Amino acid sequence: MLKCLSYCHSYLYADDIQLYYSFPRESFDEALIKVNLDLERLSGVSVNMCLKLNLNKTVAMLFERKQMREQCKHSVHILLGDTEIPLSNESRNLGLIIDTDLRFISQVNLLCKGTFPNIKLIYGCKEFLDIRA
């Protein structure tokens, strides 16, 4: 299935596929064309193999300085069939929330949110805990 890709690199895990394409800033327009060509081929192969691509879980991310992302986000038009793939600032990857700034703020917040109730529970038992143990 992935032999149809000419430009993008891909990673597979179970039924998920991720495409990556790295390019210099001055090749932005050419990069969009190449990514769209690979998506067109991938879409055709998936139809031939009776596989359905889930557009509800599909997002595009642009890793660049925030100022540059803001300048070019209106120029990003990535299509899968007739549907434009939305540009997102974050996405889940095997349970890890990755953001375009690579600061992992949402991931840390999620972990803290899940950890806080346990810390609160332990704090309520502090007089029964021996700090020397």
Short mmCIF file of the C-alpha atoms (twelve columns), coordinates in Angstrom:
data_MODEL
# 
_entry.id   MODEL 
# 
loop_
_atom_site.group_PDB 
_atom_site.id 
_atom_site.type_symbol 
_atom_site.label_atom_id 
_atom_site.label_alt_id 
_atom_site.label_comp_id 
_atom_site.label_asym_id 
_atom_site.label_seq_id 
_atom_site.Cartn_x 
_atom_site.Cartn_y 
_atom_site.Cartn_z 
_atom_site.pdbx_PDB_model_num 
ATOM 1   C CA . MET A 1   0.000   0.000  0.000  1 
ATOM 2   C CA . LEU A 2   2.778   2.451  0.877  1 
ATOM 3   C CA . LYS A 3   4.683   1.751  -2.320 1 
ATOM 4   C CA . CYS A 4   2.448   4.337  -3.980 1 
ATOM 5   C CA . LEU A 5   4.126   7.147  -2.022 1 
ATOM 6   C CA . SER A 6   6.749   9.019  -4.007 1 
ATOM 7   C CA . TYR A 7   7.580   11.922 -1.695 1 
ATOM 8   C CA . CYS A 8   6.262   11.406 1.825  1 
ATOM 9   C CA . HIS A 9   7.743   9.189  4.481  1 
ATOM 10  C CA . SER A 10  5.256   7.060  6.378  1 
ATOM 11  C CA . TYR A 11  4.823   5.315  9.694  1 
ATOM 12  C CA . LEU A 12  2.296   2.579  10.312 1 
ATOM 13  C CA . TYR A 13  0.910   1.330  13.583 1 
ATOM 14  C CA . ALA A 14  -2.008  -1.107 13.519 1 
ATOM 15  C CA . ASP A 15  -4.597  0.652  11.353 1 
ATOM 16  C CA . ASP A 16  -3.055  4.133  11.618 1 
ATOM 17  C CA . ILE A 17  -0.834  5.723  9.012  1 
ATOM 18  C CA . GLN A 18  1.095   8.958  9.324  1 
ATOM 19  C CA . LEU A 19  2.749   10.753 6.467  1 
ATOM 20  C CA . TYR A 20  5.676   13.111 6.920  1 
ATOM 21  C CA . TYR A 21  7.284   15.451 4.471  1 
ATOM 22  C CA . SER A 22  10.195  17.718 5.327  1 
ATOM 23  C CA . PHE A 23  11.087  20.656 3.122  1 
ATOM 24  C CA . PRO A 24  12.925  23.973 3.191  1 
ATOM 25  C CA . ARG A 25  10.774  27.060 3.637  1 
ATOM 26  C CA . GLU A 26  11.416  28.286 0.099  1 
ATOM 27  C CA . SER A 27  9.917   25.039 -1.308 1 
ATOM 28  C CA . PHE A 28  6.540   25.508 0.400  1 
ATOM 29  C CA . ASP A 29  4.408   25.531 -2.771 1 
ATOM 30  C CA . GLU A 30  6.258   22.553 -4.254 1 
ATOM 31  C CA . ALA A 31  5.851   20.657 -0.964 1 
ATOM 32  C CA . LEU A 32  2.076   21.136 -1.006 1 
ATOM 33  C CA . ILE A 33  1.923   19.754 -4.531 1 
ATOM 34  C CA . LYS A 34  4.005   16.708 -3.598 1 
ATOM 35  C CA . VAL A 35  2.005   15.947 -0.448 1 
ATOM 36  C CA . ASN A 36  -1.263  16.257 -2.363 1 
ATOM 37  C CA . LEU A 37  0.029   13.937 -5.095 1 
ATOM 38  C CA . ASP A 38  0.963   11.302 -2.519 1 
ATOM 39  C CA . LEU A 39  -2.406  11.653 -0.792 1 
ATOM 40  C CA . GLU A 40  -4.167  11.272 -4.130 1 
ATOM 41  C CA . ARG A 41  -2.239  8.067  -4.829 1 
ATOM 42  C CA . LEU A 42  -2.834  6.748  -1.306 1 
ATOM 43  C CA . SER A 43  -6.550  7.461  -1.616 1 
ATOM 44  C CA . GLY A 44  -6.698  5.598  -4.938 1 
ATOM 45  C CA . VAL A 45  -4.862  2.573  -3.538 1 
ATOM 46  C CA . SER A 46  -7.088  2.481  -0.447 1 
ATOM 47  C CA . VAL A 47  -10.217 2.505  -2.646 1 
ATOM 48  C CA . ASN A 48  -8.783  -0.338 -4.754 1 
ATOM 49  C CA . MET A 49  -8.081  -2.319 -1.565 1 
ATOM 50  C CA . CYS A 50  -11.585 -1.584 -0.172 1 
ATOM 51  C CA . LEU A 51  -10.119 0.408  2.723  1 
ATOM 52  C CA . LYS A 52  -11.775 3.555  3.991  1 
ATOM 53  C CA . LEU A 53  -9.643  6.452  5.185  1 
ATOM 54  C CA . ASN A 54  -11.181 8.107  8.253  1 
ATOM 55  C CA . LEU A 55  -11.349 11.808 7.455  1 
ATOM 56  C CA . ASN A 56  -12.655 12.576 10.970 1 
ATOM 57  C CA . LYS A 57  -9.280  11.564 12.412 1 
ATOM 58  C CA . THR A 58  -7.178  13.141 9.685  1 
ATOM 59  C CA . VAL A 59  -5.313  16.407 10.325 1 
ATOM 60  C CA . ALA A 60  -2.327  18.182 8.867  1 
ATOM 61  C CA . MET A 61  0.331   19.812 10.998 1 
ATOM 62  C CA . LEU A 62  2.948   22.344 10.010 1 
ATOM 63  C CA . PHE A 63  6.055   22.437 12.195 1 
ATOM 64  C CA . GLU A 64  7.577   25.874 11.889 1 
ATOM 65  C CA . ARG A 65  8.058   28.954 14.014 1 
ATOM 66  C CA . LYS A 66  4.727   30.317 15.180 1 
ATOM 67  C CA . GLN A 67  5.053   33.538 13.188 1 
ATOM 68  C CA . MET A 68  5.776   31.633 9.977  1 
ATOM 69  C CA . ARG A 69  2.903   29.187 10.627 1 
ATOM 70  C CA . GLU A 70  0.528   32.112 11.029 1 
ATOM 71  C CA . GLN A 71  1.734   33.667 7.775  1 
ATOM 72  C CA . CYS A 72  1.314   30.549 5.661  1 
ATOM 73  C CA . LYS A 73  -1.601  28.723 7.331  1 
ATOM 74  C CA . HIS A 74  -4.085  30.255 4.863  1 
ATOM 75  C CA . SER A 75  -1.998  28.917 1.980  1 
ATOM 76  C CA . VAL A 76  -2.072  25.307 3.196  1 
ATOM 77  C CA . HIS A 77  -4.587  23.340 1.144  1 
ATOM 78  C CA . ILE A 78  -4.089  19.621 1.569  1 
ATOM 79  C CA . LEU A 79  -6.756  17.451 -0.016 1 
ATOM 80  C CA . LEU A 80  -7.819  13.867 0.470  1 
ATOM 81  C CA . GLY A 81  -10.194 13.219 -2.379 1 
ATOM 82  C CA . ASP A 82  -12.570 16.180 -2.444 1 
ATOM 83  C CA . THR A 83  -12.113 16.940 1.256  1 
ATOM 84  C CA . GLU A 84  -9.654  19.503 2.554  1 
ATOM 85  C CA . ILE A 85  -7.692  18.218 5.536  1 
ATOM 86  C CA . PRO A 86  -7.812  20.716 8.413  1 
ATOM 87  C CA . LEU A 87  -4.608  22.256 9.690  1 
ATOM 88  C CA . SER A 88  -4.214  21.575 13.411 1 
ATOM 89  C CA . ASN A 89  -1.855  22.779 16.128 1 
ATOM 90  C CA . GLU A 90  -1.899  19.427 17.922 1 
ATOM 91  C CA . SER A 91  -2.648  15.785 17.342 1 
ATOM 92  C CA . ARG A 92  -2.585  12.468 19.192 1 
ATOM 93  C CA . ASN A 93  0.071   9.978  18.265 1 
ATOM 94  C CA . LEU A 94  -0.238  6.647  20.098 1 
ATOM 95  C CA . GLY A 95  -1.652  8.428  23.155 1 
ATOM 96  C CA . LEU A 96  0.901   11.254 23.107 1 
ATOM 97  C CA . ILE A 97  -0.383  14.727 22.292 1 
ATOM 98  C CA . ILE A 98  2.092   16.415 19.959 1 
ATOM 99  C CA . ASP A 99  1.850   20.132 19.293 1 
ATOM 100 C CA . THR A 100 3.396   22.208 16.543 1 
ATOM 101 C CA . ASP A 101 5.597   24.086 19.030 1 
ATOM 102 C CA . LEU A 102 6.877   20.784 20.472 1 
ATOM 103 C CA . ARG A 103 6.212   22.085 23.991 1 
ATOM 104 C CA . PHE A 104 3.818   19.259 24.961 1 
ATOM 105 C CA . ILE A 105 1.689   21.608 27.094 1 
ATOM 106 C CA . SER A 106 -1.563  19.698 26.471 1 
ATOM 107 C CA . GLN A 107 0.192   16.399 27.230 1 
ATOM 108 C CA . VAL A 108 1.611   17.694 30.533 1 
ATOM 109 C CA . ASN A 109 -1.762  19.185 31.496 1 
ATOM 110 C CA . LEU A 110 -3.469  15.870 30.777 1 
ATOM 111 C CA . LEU A 111 -0.945  13.972 32.904 1 
ATOM 112 C CA . CYS A 112 -1.250  16.455 35.782 1 
ATOM 113 C CA . LYS A 113 -5.033  16.277 35.628 1 
ATOM 114 C CA . GLY A 114 -4.858  12.485 35.995 1 
ATOM 115 C CA . THR A 115 -2.217  12.577 38.722 1 
ATOM 116 C CA . PHE A 116 -3.733  15.247 40.984 1 
ATOM 117 C CA . PRO A 117 -6.516  13.053 42.485 1 
ATOM 118 C CA . ASN A 118 -3.921  10.434 43.476 1 
ATOM 119 C CA . ILE A 119 -1.648  13.012 45.104 1 
ATOM 120 C CA . LYS A 120 -4.628  14.439 46.973 1 
ATOM 121 C CA . LEU A 121 -5.505  10.943 48.211 1 
ATOM 122 C CA . ILE A 122 -1.947  10.350 49.454 1 
ATOM 123 C CA . TYR A 123 -1.847  13.791 51.095 1 
ATOM 124 C CA . GLY A 124 -4.961  12.882 53.112 1 
ATOM 125 C CA . CYS A 125 -3.036  9.938  54.610 1 
ATOM 126 C CA . LYS A 126 0.183   11.853 55.312 1 
ATOM 127 C CA . GLU A 127 0.073   11.374 59.107 1 
ATOM 128 C CA . PHE A 128 0.107   7.597  58.610 1 
ATOM 129 C CA . LEU A 129 3.093   7.610  56.278 1 
ATOM 130 C CA . ASP A 130 6.637   7.350  57.597 1 
ATOM 131 C CA . ILE A 131 8.993   9.596  55.652 1 
ATOM 132 C CA . ARG A 132 11.975  7.423  56.713 1 
ATOM 133 C CA . ALA A 133 10.621  4.354  54.960 1 
# 
